[in-house]
Coordinates of C-alpha atoms and ligand atoms in Angstrom, one line a residue:
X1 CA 83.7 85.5 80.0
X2 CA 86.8 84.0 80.4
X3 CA 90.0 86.3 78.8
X4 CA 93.6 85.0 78.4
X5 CA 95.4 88.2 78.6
X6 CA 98.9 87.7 76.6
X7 CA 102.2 90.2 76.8
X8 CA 105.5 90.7 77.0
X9 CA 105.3 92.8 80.6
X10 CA 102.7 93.3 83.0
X11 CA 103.3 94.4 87.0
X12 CA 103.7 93.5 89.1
X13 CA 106.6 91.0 87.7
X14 CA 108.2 92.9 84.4
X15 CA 107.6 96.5 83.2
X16 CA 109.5 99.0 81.2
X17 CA 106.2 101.4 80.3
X18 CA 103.0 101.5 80.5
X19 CA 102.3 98.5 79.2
X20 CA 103.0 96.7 82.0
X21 CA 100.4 99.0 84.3
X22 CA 97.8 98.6 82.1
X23 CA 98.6 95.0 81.7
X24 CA 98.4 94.4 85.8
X25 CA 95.2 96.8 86.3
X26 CA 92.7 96.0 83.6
X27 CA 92.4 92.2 84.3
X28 CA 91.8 92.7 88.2
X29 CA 88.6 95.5 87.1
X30 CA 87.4 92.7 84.5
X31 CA 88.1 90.1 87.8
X32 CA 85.8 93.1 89.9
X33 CA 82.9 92.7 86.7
X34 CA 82.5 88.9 87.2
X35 CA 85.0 87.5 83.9
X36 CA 87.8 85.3 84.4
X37 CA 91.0 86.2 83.2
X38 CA 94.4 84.7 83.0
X39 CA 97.5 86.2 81.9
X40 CA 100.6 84.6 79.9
X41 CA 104.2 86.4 80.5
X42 CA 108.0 85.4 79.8
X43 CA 109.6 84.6 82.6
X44 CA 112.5 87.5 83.2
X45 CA 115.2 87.3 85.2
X46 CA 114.2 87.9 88.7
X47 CA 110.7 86.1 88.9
X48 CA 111.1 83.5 91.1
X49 CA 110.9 79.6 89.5
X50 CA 107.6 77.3 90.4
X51 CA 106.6 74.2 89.3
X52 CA 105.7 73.8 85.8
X53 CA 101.7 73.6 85.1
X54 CA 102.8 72.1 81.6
X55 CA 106.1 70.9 81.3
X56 CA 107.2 70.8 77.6
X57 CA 105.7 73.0 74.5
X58 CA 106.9 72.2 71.5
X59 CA 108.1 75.1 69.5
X60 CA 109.5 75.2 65.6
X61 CA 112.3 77.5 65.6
X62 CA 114.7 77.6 62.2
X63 CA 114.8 74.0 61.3
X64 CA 114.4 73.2 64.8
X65 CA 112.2 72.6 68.1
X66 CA 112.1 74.3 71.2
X67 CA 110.5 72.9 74.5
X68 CA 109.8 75.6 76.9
X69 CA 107.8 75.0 79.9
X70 CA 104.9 76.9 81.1
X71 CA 105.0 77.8 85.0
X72 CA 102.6 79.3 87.5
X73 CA 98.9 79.7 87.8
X74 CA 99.0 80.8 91.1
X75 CA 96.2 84.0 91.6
X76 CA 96.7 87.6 92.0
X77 CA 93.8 89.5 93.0
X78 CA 91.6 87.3 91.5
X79 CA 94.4 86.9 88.4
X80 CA 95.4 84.1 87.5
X81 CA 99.4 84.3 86.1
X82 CA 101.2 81.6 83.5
X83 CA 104.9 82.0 82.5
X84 CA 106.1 80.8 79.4
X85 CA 109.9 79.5 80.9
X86 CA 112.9 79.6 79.2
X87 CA 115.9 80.7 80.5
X88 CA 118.0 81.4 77.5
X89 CA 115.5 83.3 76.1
X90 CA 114.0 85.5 79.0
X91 CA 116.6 85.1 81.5
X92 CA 118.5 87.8 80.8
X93 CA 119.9 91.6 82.2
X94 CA 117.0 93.5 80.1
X95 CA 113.7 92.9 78.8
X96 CA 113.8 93.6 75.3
X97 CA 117.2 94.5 75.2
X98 CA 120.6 96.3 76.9
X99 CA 121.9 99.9 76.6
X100 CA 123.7 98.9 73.4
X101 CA 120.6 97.9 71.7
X102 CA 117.8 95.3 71.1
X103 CA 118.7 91.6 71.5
X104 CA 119.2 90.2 68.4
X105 CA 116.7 87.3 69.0
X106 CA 114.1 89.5 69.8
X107 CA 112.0 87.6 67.0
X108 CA 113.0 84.0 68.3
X109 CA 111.7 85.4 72.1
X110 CA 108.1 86.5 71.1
X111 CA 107.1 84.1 68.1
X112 CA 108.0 81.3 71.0
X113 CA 105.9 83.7 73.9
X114 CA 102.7 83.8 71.0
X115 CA 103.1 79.5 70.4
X116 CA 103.2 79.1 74.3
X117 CA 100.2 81.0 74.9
X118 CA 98.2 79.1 72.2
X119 CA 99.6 76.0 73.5
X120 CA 98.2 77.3 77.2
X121 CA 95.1 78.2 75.4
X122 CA 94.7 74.8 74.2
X123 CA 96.0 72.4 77.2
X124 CA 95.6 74.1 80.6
X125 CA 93.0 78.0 80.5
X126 CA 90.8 77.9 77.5
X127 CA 89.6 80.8 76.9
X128 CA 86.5 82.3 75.9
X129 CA 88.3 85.0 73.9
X130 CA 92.3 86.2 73.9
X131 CA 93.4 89.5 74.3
X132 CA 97.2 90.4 72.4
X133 CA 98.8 93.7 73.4
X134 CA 101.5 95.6 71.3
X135 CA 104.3 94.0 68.2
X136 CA 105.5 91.1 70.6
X137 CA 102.0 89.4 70.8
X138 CA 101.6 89.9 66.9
X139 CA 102.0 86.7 65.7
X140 CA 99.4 85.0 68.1
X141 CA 96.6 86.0 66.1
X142 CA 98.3 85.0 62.6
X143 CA 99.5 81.6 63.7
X144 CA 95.9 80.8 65.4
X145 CA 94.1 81.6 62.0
X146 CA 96.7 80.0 59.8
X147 CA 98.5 77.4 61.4
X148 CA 95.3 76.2 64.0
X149 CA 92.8 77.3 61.4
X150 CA 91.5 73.5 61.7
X151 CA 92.4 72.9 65.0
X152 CA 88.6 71.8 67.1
X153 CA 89.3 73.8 70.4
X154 CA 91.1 77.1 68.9
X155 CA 89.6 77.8 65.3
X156 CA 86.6 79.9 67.1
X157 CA 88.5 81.8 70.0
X158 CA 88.2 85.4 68.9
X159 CA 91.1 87.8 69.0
X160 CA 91.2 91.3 70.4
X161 CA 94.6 93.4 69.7
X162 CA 95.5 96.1 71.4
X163 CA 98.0 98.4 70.0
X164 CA 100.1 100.7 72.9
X165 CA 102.3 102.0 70.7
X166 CA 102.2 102.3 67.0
X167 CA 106.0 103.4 66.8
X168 CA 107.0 100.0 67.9
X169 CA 106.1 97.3 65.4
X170 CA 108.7 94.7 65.9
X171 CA 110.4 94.5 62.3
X172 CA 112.7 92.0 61.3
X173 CA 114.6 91.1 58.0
X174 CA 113.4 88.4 55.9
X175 CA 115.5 85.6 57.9
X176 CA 113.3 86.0 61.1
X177 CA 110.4 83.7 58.7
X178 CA 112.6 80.4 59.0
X179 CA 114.5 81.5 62.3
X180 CA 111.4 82.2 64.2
X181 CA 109.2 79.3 63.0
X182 CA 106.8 81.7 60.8
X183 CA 104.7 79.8 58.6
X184 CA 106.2 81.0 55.2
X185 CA 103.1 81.3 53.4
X186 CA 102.4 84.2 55.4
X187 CA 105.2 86.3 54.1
X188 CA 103.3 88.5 51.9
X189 CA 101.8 91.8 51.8
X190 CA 98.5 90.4 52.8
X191 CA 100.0 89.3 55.8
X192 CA 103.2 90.0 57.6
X193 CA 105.4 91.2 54.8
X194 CA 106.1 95.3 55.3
X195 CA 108.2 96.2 51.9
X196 CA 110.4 93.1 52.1
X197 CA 110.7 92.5 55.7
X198 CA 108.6 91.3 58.3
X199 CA 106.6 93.0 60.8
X200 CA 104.9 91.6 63.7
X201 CA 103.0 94.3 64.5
X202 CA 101.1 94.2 61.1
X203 CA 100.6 90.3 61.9
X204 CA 98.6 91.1 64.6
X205 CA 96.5 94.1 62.7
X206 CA 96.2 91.9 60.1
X207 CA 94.3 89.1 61.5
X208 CA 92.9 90.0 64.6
X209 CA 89.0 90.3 64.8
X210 CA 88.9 93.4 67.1
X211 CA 91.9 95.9 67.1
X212 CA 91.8 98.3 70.0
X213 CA 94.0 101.6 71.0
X214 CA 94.2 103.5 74.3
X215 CA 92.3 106.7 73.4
X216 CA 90.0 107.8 71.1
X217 CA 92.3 110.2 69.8
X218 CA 95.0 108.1 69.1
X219 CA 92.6 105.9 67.4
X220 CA 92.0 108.6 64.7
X221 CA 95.6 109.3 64.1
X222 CA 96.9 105.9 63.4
X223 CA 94.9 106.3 60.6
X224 CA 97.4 109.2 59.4
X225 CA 100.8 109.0 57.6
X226 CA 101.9 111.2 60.3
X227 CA 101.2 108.9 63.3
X228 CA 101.0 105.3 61.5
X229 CA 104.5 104.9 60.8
X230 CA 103.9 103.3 57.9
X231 CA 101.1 101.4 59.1
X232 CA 98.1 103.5 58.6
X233 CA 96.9 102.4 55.4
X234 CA 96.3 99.1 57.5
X235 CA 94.7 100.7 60.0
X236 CA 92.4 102.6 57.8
X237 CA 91.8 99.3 56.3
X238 CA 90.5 97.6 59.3
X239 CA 88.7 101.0 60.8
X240 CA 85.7 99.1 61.2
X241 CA 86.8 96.6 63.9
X242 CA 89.4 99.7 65.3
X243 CA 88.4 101.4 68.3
X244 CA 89.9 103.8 70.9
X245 CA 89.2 102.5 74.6
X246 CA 90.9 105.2 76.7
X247 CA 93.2 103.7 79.0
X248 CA 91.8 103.6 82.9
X249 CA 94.4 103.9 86.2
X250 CA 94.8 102.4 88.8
X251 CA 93.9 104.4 92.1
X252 CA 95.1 101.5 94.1
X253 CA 98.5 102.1 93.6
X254 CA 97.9 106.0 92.4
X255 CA 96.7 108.0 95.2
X256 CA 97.8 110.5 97.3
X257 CA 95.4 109.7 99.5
X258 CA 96.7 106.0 100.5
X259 CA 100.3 106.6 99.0
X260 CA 103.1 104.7 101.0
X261 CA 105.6 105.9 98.9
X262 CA 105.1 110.1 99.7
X263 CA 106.7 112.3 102.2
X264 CA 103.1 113.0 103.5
X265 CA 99.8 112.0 102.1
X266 CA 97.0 114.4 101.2
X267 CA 94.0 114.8 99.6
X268 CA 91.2 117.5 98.0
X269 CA 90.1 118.6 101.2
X270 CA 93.7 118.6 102.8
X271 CA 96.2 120.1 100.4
X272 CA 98.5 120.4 102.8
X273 CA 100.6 117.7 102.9
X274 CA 101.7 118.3 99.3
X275 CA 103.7 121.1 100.0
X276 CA 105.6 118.4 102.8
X277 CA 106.2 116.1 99.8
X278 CA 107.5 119.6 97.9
X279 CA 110.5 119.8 100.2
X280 CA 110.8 116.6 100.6
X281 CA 111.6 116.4 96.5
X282 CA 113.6 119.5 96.7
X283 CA 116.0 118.3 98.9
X284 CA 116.1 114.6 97.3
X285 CA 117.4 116.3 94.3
X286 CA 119.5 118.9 96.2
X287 CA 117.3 121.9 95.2
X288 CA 118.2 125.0 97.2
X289 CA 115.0 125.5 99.8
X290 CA 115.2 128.8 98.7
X291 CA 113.2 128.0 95.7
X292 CA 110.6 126.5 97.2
X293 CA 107.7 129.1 97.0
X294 CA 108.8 129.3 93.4
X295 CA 106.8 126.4 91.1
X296 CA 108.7 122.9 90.8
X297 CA 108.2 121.3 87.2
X298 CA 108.7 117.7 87.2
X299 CA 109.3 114.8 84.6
X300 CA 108.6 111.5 84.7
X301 CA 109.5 109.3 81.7
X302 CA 111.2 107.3 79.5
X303 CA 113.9 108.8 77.2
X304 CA 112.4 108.5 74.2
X305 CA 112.1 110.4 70.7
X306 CA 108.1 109.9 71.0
X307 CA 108.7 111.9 74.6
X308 CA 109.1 115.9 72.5
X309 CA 112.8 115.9 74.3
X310 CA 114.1 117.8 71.2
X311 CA 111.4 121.0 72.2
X312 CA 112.9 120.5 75.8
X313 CA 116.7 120.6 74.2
X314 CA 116.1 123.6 72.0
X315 CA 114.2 126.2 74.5
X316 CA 116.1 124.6 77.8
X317 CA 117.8 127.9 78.4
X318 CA 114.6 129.9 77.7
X319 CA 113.1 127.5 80.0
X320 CA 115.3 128.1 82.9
X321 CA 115.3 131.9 82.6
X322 CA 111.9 131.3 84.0
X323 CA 111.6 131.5 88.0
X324 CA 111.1 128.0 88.4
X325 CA 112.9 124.6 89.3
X326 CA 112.9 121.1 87.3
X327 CA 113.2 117.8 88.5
X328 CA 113.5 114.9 86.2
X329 CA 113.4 110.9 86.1
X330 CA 113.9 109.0 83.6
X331 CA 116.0 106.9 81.0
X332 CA 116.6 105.1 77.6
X333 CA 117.8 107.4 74.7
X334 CA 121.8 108.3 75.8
X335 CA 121.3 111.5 73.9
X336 CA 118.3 112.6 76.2
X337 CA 120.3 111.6 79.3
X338 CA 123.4 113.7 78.5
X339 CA 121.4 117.0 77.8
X340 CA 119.2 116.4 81.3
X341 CA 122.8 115.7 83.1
X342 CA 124.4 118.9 81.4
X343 CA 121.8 121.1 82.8
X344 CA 121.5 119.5 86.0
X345 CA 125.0 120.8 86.0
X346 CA 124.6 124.3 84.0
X347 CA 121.8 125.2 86.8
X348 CA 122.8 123.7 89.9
X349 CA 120.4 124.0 93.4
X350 CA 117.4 124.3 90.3
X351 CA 117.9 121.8 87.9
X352 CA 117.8 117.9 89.7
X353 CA 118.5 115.1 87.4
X354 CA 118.2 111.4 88.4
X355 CA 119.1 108.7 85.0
X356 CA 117.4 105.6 86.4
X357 CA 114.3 103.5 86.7
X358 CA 112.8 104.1 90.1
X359 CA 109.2 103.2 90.9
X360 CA 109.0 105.1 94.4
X361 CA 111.1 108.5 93.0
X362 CA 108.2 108.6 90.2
X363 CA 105.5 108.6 92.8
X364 CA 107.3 111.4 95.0
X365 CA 107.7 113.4 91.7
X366 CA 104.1 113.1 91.1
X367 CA 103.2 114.1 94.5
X368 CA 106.0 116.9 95.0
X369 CA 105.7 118.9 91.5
X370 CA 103.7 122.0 91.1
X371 CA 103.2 121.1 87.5
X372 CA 103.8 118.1 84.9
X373 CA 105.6 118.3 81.7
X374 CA 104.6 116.1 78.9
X375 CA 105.7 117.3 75.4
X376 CA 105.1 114.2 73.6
X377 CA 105.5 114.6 69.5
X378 CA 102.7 111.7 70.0
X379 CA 101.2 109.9 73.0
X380 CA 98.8 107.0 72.3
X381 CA 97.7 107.4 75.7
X382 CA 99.9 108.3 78.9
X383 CA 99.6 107.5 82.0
X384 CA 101.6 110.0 84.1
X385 CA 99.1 112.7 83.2
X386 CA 96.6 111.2 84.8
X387 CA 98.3 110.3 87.8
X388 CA 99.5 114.0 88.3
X389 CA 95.5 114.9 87.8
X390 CA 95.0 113.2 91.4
X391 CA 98.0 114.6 93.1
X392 CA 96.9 118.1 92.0
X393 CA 100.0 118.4 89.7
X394 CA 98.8 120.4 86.6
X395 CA 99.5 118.3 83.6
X396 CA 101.4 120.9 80.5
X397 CA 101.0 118.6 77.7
X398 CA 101.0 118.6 73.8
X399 CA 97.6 117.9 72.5
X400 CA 98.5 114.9 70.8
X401 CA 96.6 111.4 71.3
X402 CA 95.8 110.2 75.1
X403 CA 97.3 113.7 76.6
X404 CA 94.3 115.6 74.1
X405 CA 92.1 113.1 75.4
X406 CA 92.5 113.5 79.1
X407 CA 93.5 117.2 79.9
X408 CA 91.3 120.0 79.5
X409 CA 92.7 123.4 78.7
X410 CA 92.2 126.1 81.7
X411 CA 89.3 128.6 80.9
X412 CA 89.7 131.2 83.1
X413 CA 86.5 132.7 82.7
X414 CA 84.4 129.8 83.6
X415 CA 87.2 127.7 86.3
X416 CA 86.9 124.9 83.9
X417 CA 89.9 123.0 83.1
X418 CA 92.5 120.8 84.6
X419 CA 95.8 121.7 82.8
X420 CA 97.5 123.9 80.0
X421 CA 98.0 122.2 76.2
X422 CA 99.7 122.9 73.2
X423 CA 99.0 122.2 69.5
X424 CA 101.7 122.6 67.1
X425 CA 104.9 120.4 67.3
X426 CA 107.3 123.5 68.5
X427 CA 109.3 124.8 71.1
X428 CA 107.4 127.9 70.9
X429 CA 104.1 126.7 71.2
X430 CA 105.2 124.7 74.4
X431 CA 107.0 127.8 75.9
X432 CA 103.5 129.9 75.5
X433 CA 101.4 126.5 77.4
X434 CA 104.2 126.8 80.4
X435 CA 103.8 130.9 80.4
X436 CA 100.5 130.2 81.1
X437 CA 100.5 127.9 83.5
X438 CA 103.7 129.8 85.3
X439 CA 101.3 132.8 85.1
X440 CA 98.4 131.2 86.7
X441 CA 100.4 129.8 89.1
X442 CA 101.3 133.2 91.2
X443 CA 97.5 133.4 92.1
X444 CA 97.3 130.9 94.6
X445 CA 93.4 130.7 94.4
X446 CA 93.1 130.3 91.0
X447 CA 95.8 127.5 91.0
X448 CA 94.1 125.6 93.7
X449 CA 90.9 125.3 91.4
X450 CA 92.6 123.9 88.6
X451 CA 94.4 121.2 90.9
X452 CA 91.4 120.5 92.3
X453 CA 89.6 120.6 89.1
X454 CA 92.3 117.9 88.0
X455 CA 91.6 115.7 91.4
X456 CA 88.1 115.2 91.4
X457 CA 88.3 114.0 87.9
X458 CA 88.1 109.8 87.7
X459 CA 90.3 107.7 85.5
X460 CA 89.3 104.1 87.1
X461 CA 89.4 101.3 85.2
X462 CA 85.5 100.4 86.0
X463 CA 84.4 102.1 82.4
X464 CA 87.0 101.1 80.2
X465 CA 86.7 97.5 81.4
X466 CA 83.2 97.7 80.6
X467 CA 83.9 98.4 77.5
X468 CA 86.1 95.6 76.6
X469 CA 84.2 93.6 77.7
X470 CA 81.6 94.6 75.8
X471 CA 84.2 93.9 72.9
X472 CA 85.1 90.4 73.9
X473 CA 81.5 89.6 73.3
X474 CA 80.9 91.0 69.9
X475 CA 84.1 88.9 68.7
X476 CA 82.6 86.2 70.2
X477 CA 79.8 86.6 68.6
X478 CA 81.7 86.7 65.7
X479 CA 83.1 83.8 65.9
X480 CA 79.7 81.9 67.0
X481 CA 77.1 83.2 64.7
X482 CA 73.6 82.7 66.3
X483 CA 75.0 81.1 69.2
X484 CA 74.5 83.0 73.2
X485 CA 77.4 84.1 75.0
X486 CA 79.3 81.8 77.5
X487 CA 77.9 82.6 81.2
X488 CA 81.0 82.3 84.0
X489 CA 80.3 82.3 87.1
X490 CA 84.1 82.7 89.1
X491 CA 85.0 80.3 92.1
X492 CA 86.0 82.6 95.0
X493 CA 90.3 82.6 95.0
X494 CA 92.1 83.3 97.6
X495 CA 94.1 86.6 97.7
X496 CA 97.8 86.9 98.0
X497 CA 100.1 89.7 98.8
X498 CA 101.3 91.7 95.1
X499 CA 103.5 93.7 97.4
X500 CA 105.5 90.7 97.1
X501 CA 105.4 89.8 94.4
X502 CA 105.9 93.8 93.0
X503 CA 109.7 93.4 95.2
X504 CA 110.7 90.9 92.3
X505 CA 109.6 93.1 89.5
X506 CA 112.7 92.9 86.5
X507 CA 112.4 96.4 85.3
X508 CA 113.9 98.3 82.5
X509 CA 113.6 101.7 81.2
X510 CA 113.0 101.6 77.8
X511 CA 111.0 99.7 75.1
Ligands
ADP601 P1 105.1 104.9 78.1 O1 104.4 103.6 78.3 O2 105.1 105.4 76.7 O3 106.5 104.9 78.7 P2 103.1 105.9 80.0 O4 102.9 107.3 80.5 O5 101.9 105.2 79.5 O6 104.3 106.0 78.9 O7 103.7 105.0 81.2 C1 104.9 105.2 81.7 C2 104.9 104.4 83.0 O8 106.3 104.1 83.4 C3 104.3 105.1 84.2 O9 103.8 104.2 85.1 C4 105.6 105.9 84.7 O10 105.4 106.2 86.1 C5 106.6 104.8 84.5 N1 108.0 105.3 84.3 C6 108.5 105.8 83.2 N2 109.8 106.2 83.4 C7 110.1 105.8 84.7 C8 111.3 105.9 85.5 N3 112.4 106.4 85.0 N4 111.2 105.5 86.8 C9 110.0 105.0 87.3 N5 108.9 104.9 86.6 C10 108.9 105.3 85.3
GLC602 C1 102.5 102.9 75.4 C2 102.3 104.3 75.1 C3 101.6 105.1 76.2 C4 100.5 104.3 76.8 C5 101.0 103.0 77.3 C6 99.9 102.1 77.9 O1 103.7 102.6 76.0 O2 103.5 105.0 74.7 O3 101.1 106.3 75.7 O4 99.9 105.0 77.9 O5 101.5 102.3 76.1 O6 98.8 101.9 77.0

């Protein structure tokens, strides 16, 4: 089939989470299955200009019109890439905002990014089906049943909505319905209307035909006060068309094995080189060689409440009582950056701190570290668990969403297992998971089985693609009752270098 992917990041040109990796990977496995697919980003700052592919949309916008262009359609691994260009829009320092906050236009941005993409939809790819992910598509799927409800080449294209991240639903006061061009009609609780204000996200759960999360877990708890934020009663409503679809990864760019990034590569059958890429981590963050026999915890992430930083903040000292060293990456949330800096100073030679975004850091943490913390109060999936699976770095996680899905607990008895989890939402209960791992990790045999437990295991995209696809078809069928499914057969594209175009990436480190 043919897909239009749409979003508001994707790698190898814009990322701030995960987002943008899943956005990159799962269109080159459907590419590998025989579909087509096409994806529509903003231009950001940093992504070089080419020549238009349609010069001028037109765009409503408060009272007004807008005429962005849309650039690109060259092909990426078999992807093909359109930009939705505007430069006072996406051309800024930021994605979706700066260190003081979210731009205030944020609304403006992505109704014009979701009227682009049905504008591409309709004049230059047209799809066999459209795939939304997260708040900033939201409004795609609304405006395509409402305001092209009549419209010959879009009324049947099925919609399939993916939701990352249910704690970020793009909610705007009541303005944003004339400033960003909504139709007004809509502005109800039917539709977009959360308790007097509007909410993109809910758009998109509203009135998509297929809603999708990124693990089975997560899919279940959406459908909970707890882990809906405010938005379960709509997902419990459309439980029939919701589905978990565990995120894949991509071993391409993951792998210890092939890793350009790492001190030394290794693999199952040579361990070796991981304690190379050890050092090499200890003395990037000027931890004393001393303490390299003892285990190295490392962090990866984005500073975040969703992240379980509070359980980090309250047992810190407990933590580093422990005979062990911490290394951590990350940023966002100024109050999370200040407690990581003040012990990276309260511990020095154990404790390394670096507050940044840095691609080729994360991959030496994930090769370097003995073990992987991940305390998340919720996680619809997470991808950094997985990744330390293959470079035999044993994932300590709270059993919550994608992290329950993917890490099994260590049974000693049987060698089963790939990592340590906890349950409740406490700093006690994640003290007790790093005991155990701590303790496990003096017997050097048993600690090589869980690492290699965690290696062999295989997160590939190959599966999960399946599986959407096997989704784009049932909407489709949806949409054309009686009616057998569109047959594609892909012209051969030539392959270009996304090394290059990765260089350009605009990055920033939180959503
Ligand atoms: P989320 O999308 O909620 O941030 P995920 O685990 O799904 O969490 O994905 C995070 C992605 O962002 C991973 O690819 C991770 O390596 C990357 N990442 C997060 N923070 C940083 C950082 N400070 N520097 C480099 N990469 C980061
Ligand atoms: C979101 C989630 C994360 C998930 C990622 C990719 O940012 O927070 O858990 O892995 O999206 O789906």
């Amino acid at each position: 089939m043919k897909i239009l992917f749409v979003a508001s990041e994707g790698l190898p040109f814009s990322k701030t989470g995960g987002l943008a990796d899943v956005v990159e990977a799962l269109p080159k496995a459907l590419v590998q299955q025989g579909h087509e697919v096409a994806v529509v980003l903003p231009r950001y700052r940093g992504a070089p200009n080419d020549a238009a592919v349609y010069p001028s949309v037109t765009v409503p916008m408060g009272g007004k019109l807008r005429f962005p262009s849309v650039g690109g359609g060259q092909v990426l691994d078999g992807v093909r890439y359109f930009f939705v260009e505007d430069s006072e829009y996406y051309d800024r320092d930021g994605i979706y905002g700066t260190s003081g906050g979210d731009f205030p236009d944020n609304a403006e941005r992505y109704s014009e990014l979701c009227r682009a993409a049905i504008e591409v939809a309709k004049h230059v790819w047209r799809p066999d089906a459209i795939h939304c992910h997260d708040w900033q598509t939201g409004l795609l799927p609304l405006l395509l049943r409402i305001s092209y409800a009549e419209d010959p080449l879009l009324k049947d294209t099925p919609v399939i909505f993916t939701i990352h991240n249910m704690g970020y639903q793009g909610v705007f006061g009541r303005a944003a319905i004339e400033r960003a061009g909504i139709p007004a009609q809509t502005f109800h609780p039917g539709a977009l209307e959360y308790f007097g204000s509007v909410n993109f996200l809910k758009a998109g759960l509203v009135f998509s035909d297929y809603l999708t999360t990124v693990s089975r877990k997560y899919a279940e708890e959406i459908r909970t006060p707890e882990f809906g934020y405010g938005l379960d009663g709509v997902a419990r409503g459309r439980g029939d068309r919701l589905v978990g679809i565990l995120n894949g990864v991509d071993y391409t760019a993951w792998n210890p094995e092939t890793d350009a990034l790492i001190a030394q590569k290794f693999s199952f059958k040579h361990l070796a080189g991981k304690f190379a890429c050890k050092t090499h981590l200890l003395q990037i963050f000027g931890i004393s060689p001393a303490h390299a026999a003892r285990p190295l915890i490392g962090i990866v992430s984005r500073f975040a409440d969703q992240k379980g930083f509070d359980l980090i903040a309250e047992r810190a000292h407990e933590l580093l009582r422990e005979e062990l060293s911490l290394v951590v990456l990350g940023s966002g949330d100024r109050r999370y950056e200040e407690l990581f800096e003040s012990l990276a100073a309260a511990y020095p030679g154990r404790v390394g701190v670096r507050v940044a975004y840095d691609n080729t850091l994360a991959h030496k943490i994930e090769a370097g570290a003995d073990m992987f913390l991940m305390p998340s109060r919720y996680e619809p999936c997470g991808l950094n668990q997985i990744y330390s699976l293959k470079y035999g770095t044993v994932p300590v996680v709270r059993a919550t969403g994608g992290l329950d899905d993917t890490i099994e607990t260590f049974d000693l008895e049987h060698g089963t297992g790939t990592g340590f989890k906890f349950g409740e939402y406490s700093g006690a209960a994640m003290m007790y998971a790093v005991r155990q791992a701590l303790h496990h990790y003096i017997d050097e045999r048993i600690w090589k089985r869980i690492q290699l437990n965690g290696m062999a295991k295989d997160f590939s995209w190959a599966a999960p693609a399946r599986e959407y696809a096997k989704l784009y078809e049932a909407a489709w069928s949806l949409r054309h009752p009686g009616q057998s499914l569109p047959v594609i057969v892909p012209a051969p594209e030539p392959k270009q270098a996304r090394a290059a175009a990765r260089n350009q990436t605009t990055l920033r480190s939180s959503n």
